[in-house]
């Protein structure tokens, strides 16, 4: 793709997350503040390393989403420790964890919860009471989300966007932090229900989990066939994570970095000014405004995770693939 031209028309979108509010002026972040998130990353990686071999880039991108208050879509073949990675991450972060195995017969109420009739035995009075589902946890693993029908997939939408669940006429707020990690299997697509584009757009990143290297797979085989098993210890509490999420919002980003991200995303849109010919030929639909918002917000988190207190163009370039790969729809010729 051609180097994006800078655009003079950047949209004002509050704090960079859909539905968010905040001052358009970023507060300065000190070296000590930047060091806090960098130190948190090192501690989490150290604990995960006791259980998980390799996959550092996957863990980094998951942490970027977590500290940006986003959600992650993981794609990889079976046996790559996606579920183990997520459950171990929940342990290192000292957060409540819930796993939902998506199947063709799963109903929305099985995910969000349902209202039940409860009777007071003393008075005989009956009333409706909401019974929370597995969605009421800090970290939710939606395993093989493409195995369940669209109606059940859509039950996650309100929770991911509004951080609440509506049952009947009542709204039930979810605890913070709230982080959804959905997995899908790229093989055996027969009988599955691909996520609609609108729902994929709710995920900040789509991360590919690839096979380990020879040395990593050797270490996996050595560890998992012996008697010694590692145990991950908690290194961050929910309150600390909320403070770090707030810190990410305060990272300053210069106008030229915002224009770079905006220009990059706008070059994916067919028929727009300055779009390369191959985009017009091969792309059906380009990325929407959420891509710009998540690119900038993720760049802030990535900068802090690497110990910097400002966003660089390199941060935007590094995050472009996981932000854009599920927001662009290619046409038949590209496929």
Coordinates of C-alpha atoms in Angstrom, one line a residue:
X1 CA 0.0 0.0 0.0
X2 CA 1.2 3.5 -0.8
X3 CA 2.5 5.7 2.0
X4 CA -0.7 7.5 3.3
X5 CA -1.0 11.1 2.7
X6 CA -1.7 13.3 5.7
X7 CA -5.3 14.5 5.9
X8 CA -6.4 17.8 7.4
X9 CA -9.7 16.5 8.4
X10 CA -9.5 14.5 11.7
X11 CA -12.7 13.7 13.5
X12 CA -13.3 14.8 17.1
X13 CA -14.3 11.6 18.9
X14 CA -13.9 12.4 22.6
X15 CA -11.5 10.0 24.3
X16 CA -11.0 7.7 21.3
X17 CA -13.4 4.9 22.3
X18 CA -16.9 4.8 20.8
X19 CA -19.4 6.1 23.4
X20 CA -16.6 7.5 25.6
X21 CA -16.3 10.9 27.0
X22 CA -13.3 12.9 28.0
X23 CA -11.3 16.0 27.4
X24 CA -9.8 16.5 23.9
X25 CA -6.6 17.7 25.6
X26 CA -4.3 14.9 26.9
X27 CA -2.6 15.3 30.2
X28 CA 1.2 14.8 30.2
X29 CA 2.5 11.4 31.3
X30 CA 5.7 11.3 33.3
X31 CA 8.6 8.9 33.0
X32 CA 7.5 7.2 36.2
X33 CA 4.0 6.7 34.9
X34 CA 5.3 5.1 31.7
X35 CA 7.5 2.9 33.8
X36 CA 4.5 1.6 35.8
X37 CA 2.8 0.0 32.7
X38 CA 6.2 -1.2 31.4
X39 CA 6.9 -2.9 34.8
X40 CA 3.4 -4.4 34.8
X41 CA 4.0 -5.9 31.4
X42 CA 7.3 -7.5 32.5
X43 CA 5.7 -9.0 35.6
X44 CA 2.8 -10.4 33.6
X45 CA 5.1 -11.9 31.0
X46 CA 7.3 -13.4 33.7
X47 CA 4.3 -15.2 35.3
X48 CA 2.8 -16.3 32.0
X49 CA 6.2 -17.7 31.0
X50 CA 5.9 -20.3 33.8
X51 CA 2.9 -21.8 31.9
X52 CA 3.0 -20.5 28.3
X53 CA 6.0 -21.0 26.0
X54 CA 6.5 -18.2 23.4
X55 CA 3.6 -16.3 21.8
X56 CA 5.0 -13.1 23.2
X57 CA 3.6 -11.0 20.4
X58 CA 0.1 -12.4 21.0
X59 CA 0.4 -11.7 24.8
X60 CA 1.5 -8.1 24.0
X61 CA -1.4 -7.4 21.8
X62 CA -3.8 -8.9 24.3
X63 CA -2.4 -6.6 27.0
X64 CA -2.7 -3.6 24.7
X65 CA -6.4 -4.4 24.3
X66 CA -6.8 -5.0 28.0
X67 CA -5.3 -1.6 29.0
X68 CA -7.2 0.1 26.2
X69 CA -10.5 -1.3 27.5
X70 CA -11.0 -3.1 24.2
X71 CA -11.9 -6.7 23.3
X72 CA -10.0 -9.4 21.3
X73 CA -10.8 -11.9 18.6
X74 CA -8.3 -14.7 18.5
X75 CA -8.0 -17.0 15.5
X76 CA -5.9 -20.2 15.4
X77 CA -6.1 -23.9 14.9
X78 CA -6.8 -26.2 17.9
X79 CA -4.0 -27.1 20.2
X80 CA -2.1 -23.7 20.3
X81 CA -3.0 -23.1 24.0
X82 CA -5.4 -20.2 23.3
X83 CA -7.7 -21.2 26.2
X84 CA -4.8 -21.9 28.5
X85 CA -3.2 -18.6 27.7
X86 CA -6.4 -16.7 28.5
X87 CA -7.1 -18.6 31.8
X88 CA -3.5 -18.1 32.9
X89 CA -3.7 -14.4 32.1
X90 CA -6.8 -14.1 34.3
X91 CA -4.8 -15.7 37.2
X92 CA -1.9 -13.3 36.8
X93 CA -4.3 -10.4 36.9
X94 CA -6.2 -11.6 39.9
X95 CA -9.6 -11.3 38.1
X96 CA -12.7 -13.4 37.9
X97 CA -12.7 -15.6 34.9
X98 CA -15.5 -17.3 33.0
X99 CA -15.4 -19.6 30.0
X100 CA -18.4 -20.0 27.7
X101 CA -18.2 -22.9 25.2
X102 CA -20.3 -21.8 22.2
X103 CA -22.3 -24.5 20.6
X104 CA -25.2 -24.6 18.0
X105 CA -27.8 -25.1 20.8
X106 CA -26.6 -22.3 23.1
X107 CA -29.2 -19.7 23.8
X108 CA -28.7 -15.9 24.6
X109 CA -30.0 -16.5 28.2
X110 CA -27.3 -19.1 28.7
X111 CA -24.7 -16.3 28.2
X112 CA -26.3 -13.3 29.8
X113 CA -28.5 -14.8 32.5
X114 CA -32.2 -15.0 32.9
X115 CA -35.0 -14.0 35.2
X116 CA -36.4 -16.7 37.5
X117 CA -39.5 -16.7 39.7
X118 CA -38.5 -16.9 43.4
X119 CA -41.0 -17.6 46.1
X120 CA -40.7 -16.4 49.7
X121 CA -41.7 -19.4 51.7
X122 CA -42.7 -17.4 54.8
X123 CA -45.1 -15.0 53.0
X124 CA -45.8 -17.0 49.9
X125 CA -45.0 -13.9 47.8
X126 CA -43.4 -14.5 44.4
X127 CA -41.2 -12.2 42.5
X128 CA -38.8 -12.2 39.6
X129 CA -35.1 -12.4 40.3
X130 CA -32.3 -12.1 37.8
X131 CA -29.9 -15.0 37.8
X132 CA -26.5 -13.7 36.3
X133 CA -25.0 -15.8 33.5
X134 CA -21.3 -16.5 32.9
X135 CA -21.0 -13.1 31.2
X136 CA -20.8 -11.6 34.6
X137 CA -17.0 -11.9 35.1
X138 CA -14.0 -9.7 34.6
X139 CA -12.4 -11.8 31.8
X140 CA -14.8 -13.8 29.6
X141 CA -13.6 -16.4 27.2
X142 CA -16.1 -16.9 24.3
X143 CA -14.7 -20.2 23.0
X144 CA -15.3 -21.0 19.3
X145 CA -17.8 -18.1 18.9
X146 CA -18.4 -19.0 15.3
X147 CA -20.0 -22.3 16.4
X148 CA -23.2 -20.6 17.7
X149 CA -26.1 -19.0 15.8
X150 CA -26.1 -15.2 15.2
X151 CA -28.8 -14.6 17.9
X152 CA -26.5 -15.9 20.6
X153 CA -23.5 -14.2 19.1
X154 CA -25.5 -10.9 19.3
X155 CA -26.0 -11.4 23.0
X156 CA -22.4 -10.2 23.5
X157 CA -22.9 -7.0 21.7
X158 CA -24.6 -4.9 24.4
X159 CA -22.1 -6.2 27.0
X160 CA -19.1 -5.4 24.9
X161 CA -20.2 -2.0 23.9
X162 CA -22.2 -0.7 26.9
X163 CA -20.8 -3.0 29.6
X164 CA -24.3 -3.9 30.7
X165 CA -26.9 -6.6 30.2
X166 CA -30.6 -5.9 29.8
X167 CA -33.1 -8.6 31.0
X168 CA -36.7 -7.7 30.8
X169 CA -37.0 -4.0 31.7
X170 CA -33.9 -4.1 34.0
X171 CA -30.4 -3.1 33.2
X172 CA -27.6 -4.9 35.0
X173 CA -24.2 -3.3 35.0
X174 CA -21.1 -5.5 34.5
X175 CA -18.1 -5.1 36.8
X176 CA -15.0 -3.2 35.7
X177 CA -12.6 -4.2 34.3
X178 CA -14.6 -6.2 31.7
X179 CA -12.6 -8.0 28.9
X180 CA -14.0 -10.3 26.3
X181 CA -11.7 -12.7 24.4
X182 CA -13.4 -14.7 21.7
X183 CA -11.7 -17.5 19.8
X184 CA -12.6 -19.0 16.4
X185 CA -11.2 -22.0 14.5
X186 CA -10.2 -21.2 10.9
X187 CA -10.7 -24.8 9.8
X188 CA -13.8 -27.0 9.6
X189 CA -16.0 -24.1 8.6
X190 CA -19.0 -26.3 7.6
X191 CA -21.9 -25.7 9.9
X192 CA -20.4 -22.6 11.5
X193 CA -21.8 -19.1 11.7
X194 CA -19.2 -16.5 10.6
X195 CA -19.4 -13.3 12.7
X196 CA -21.2 -10.5 11.0
X197 CA -19.0 -7.5 10.1
X198 CA -20.9 -5.3 12.6
X199 CA -20.0 -7.6 15.4
X200 CA -16.4 -8.1 14.3
X201 CA -16.1 -4.3 14.4
X202 CA -16.7 -4.4 18.2
X203 CA -13.4 -6.2 18.7
X204 CA -10.4 -3.9 18.9
X205 CA -8.0 -6.5 17.5
X206 CA -8.1 -9.7 15.6
X207 CA -5.0 -11.7 16.5
X208 CA -3.7 -14.7 14.7
X209 CA -2.2 -17.4 16.9
X210 CA 0.4 -19.3 14.8
X211 CA 2.3 -22.5 15.4
X212 CA 5.3 -22.3 17.7
X213 CA 8.9 -22.4 16.5
X214 CA 10.9 -25.6 16.7
X215 CA 12.6 -24.6 20.0
X216 CA 9.3 -23.4 21.5
X217 CA 7.6 -26.6 20.6
X218 CA 10.5 -28.6 22.0
X219 CA 10.0 -26.8 25.3
X220 CA 6.3 -27.3 25.3
X221 CA 6.8 -31.1 24.8
X222 CA 9.4 -31.2 27.6
X223 CA 7.2 -29.3 30.1
X224 CA 3.9 -30.9 29.4
X225 CA 5.1 -34.5 29.5
X226 CA 6.8 -34.4 32.9
X227 CA 5.6 -34.2 36.5
X228 CA 6.5 -30.6 37.3
X229 CA 3.9 -28.0 36.5
X230 CA 4.2 -24.3 36.9
X231 CA 1.8 -22.0 38.8
X232 CA 1.2 -18.4 37.9
X233 CA 0.8 -15.9 40.7
X234 CA -1.3 -12.8 40.7
X235 CA 0.6 -9.6 39.9
X236 CA -2.1 -7.0 39.3
X237 CA -5.5 -6.4 41.0
X238 CA -8.6 -5.1 39.3
X239 CA -8.1 -1.6 40.9
X240 CA -4.5 -1.4 39.6
X241 CA -5.7 -2.3 36.1
X242 CA -8.4 0.4 36.2
X243 CA -5.7 2.9 37.2
X244 CA -3.5 1.8 34.3
X245 CA -6.4 2.0 31.9
X246 CA -7.0 5.6 33.0
X247 CA -3.3 6.3 32.6
X248 CA -3.4 5.1 29.0
X249 CA -6.0 7.7 28.2
X250 CA -3.6 10.5 29.4
X251 CA -0.8 9.7 26.9
X252 CA -0.4 12.6 24.5
X253 CA -0.5 12.0 20.8
X254 CA 0.6 14.6 18.2
X255 CA -1.6 15.7 15.4
X256 CA 0.7 14.3 12.7
X257 CA 0.4 10.8 14.3
X258 CA -3.4 11.1 14.3
X259 CA -3.4 12.3 10.6
X260 CA -1.1 9.3 9.8
X261 CA -3.6 6.8 11.3
X262 CA -6.5 8.6 9.7
X263 CA -4.9 8.6 6.3
X264 CA -3.9 5.0 6.6
X265 CA -7.5 3.9 7.4
X266 CA -9.0 6.1 4.7
X267 CA -6.9 4.4 2.1
X268 CA -8.8 1.2 2.7
X269 CA -12.1 2.8 1.5
X270 CA -13.1 2.2 -2.1
X271 CA -13.7 5.3 -4.2
X272 CA -12.1 7.7 -1.7
X273 CA -9.6 10.3 -2.9
X274 CA -6.0 9.1 -3.1
X275 CA -6.9 5.4 -2.8
X276 CA -4.4 3.2 -4.7
X277 CA -5.8 1.4 -7.7
X278 CA -5.3 -2.1 -6.2
X279 CA -7.6 -1.2 -3.3
X280 CA -10.4 -0.2 -5.7
X281 CA -9.8 -3.5 -7.6
X282 CA -9.6 -5.9 -4.6
X283 CA -11.5 -4.4 -1.7
X284 CA -15.3 -4.4 -1.3
X285 CA -15.6 -2.4 1.9
X286 CA -12.9 -0.5 3.9
X287 CA -12.5 0.2 7.6
X288 CA -14.8 2.6 9.5
X289 CA -14.0 5.3 12.1
X290 CA -13.5 2.8 14.9
X291 CA -10.3 1.6 13.2
X292 CA -8.8 5.1 13.7
X293 CA -9.9 5.3 17.3
X294 CA -8.6 1.9 18.2
X295 CA -5.3 2.5 16.3
X296 CA -4.6 5.7 18.3
X297 CA -5.8 4.2 21.6
X298 CA -3.8 1.1 21.1
X299 CA -0.8 3.2 20.2
X300 CA -1.0 4.9 23.5
X301 CA -1.1 1.6 25.4
X302 CA 1.8 0.2 23.3
X303 CA 3.9 3.2 24.0
X304 CA 3.5 2.8 27.7
X305 CA 4.0 -0.9 27.6
X306 CA 7.4 -0.2 26.0
X307 CA 8.3 2.4 28.6
X308 CA 7.6 5.5 26.4
X309 CA 5.2 8.3 27.3
X310 CA 4.4 9.4 23.7
X311 CA 3.0 7.7 20.6
X312 CA 5.1 7.3 17.5
X313 CA 4.2 6.5 13.9
X314 CA 5.8 3.1 14.5
X315 CA 3.1 2.3 17.0
X316 CA 0.4 2.9 14.4
X317 CA 2.3 0.8 11.9
X318 CA 2.7 -2.1 14.3
X319 CA -1.0 -2.1 15.2
X320 CA -2.4 -1.6 11.7
X321 CA -2.7 -5.4 10.9
X322 CA -4.6 -6.5 14.0
X323 CA -6.9 -3.4 13.8
X324 CA -7.6 -3.6 10.0
X325 CA -7.6 -7.3 9.1
X326 CA -11.2 -7.9 10.3
X327 CA -12.6 -4.5 9.2
X328 CA -11.8 -4.8 5.5
X329 CA -14.0 -6.9 3.3
X330 CA -12.3 -8.1 0.1
X331 CA -14.1 -9.0 -3.1
X332 CA -14.2 -12.2 -5.0
X333 CA -11.1 -11.3 -7.1
X334 CA -9.0 -10.9 -3.9
X335 CA -10.3 -14.1 -2.5

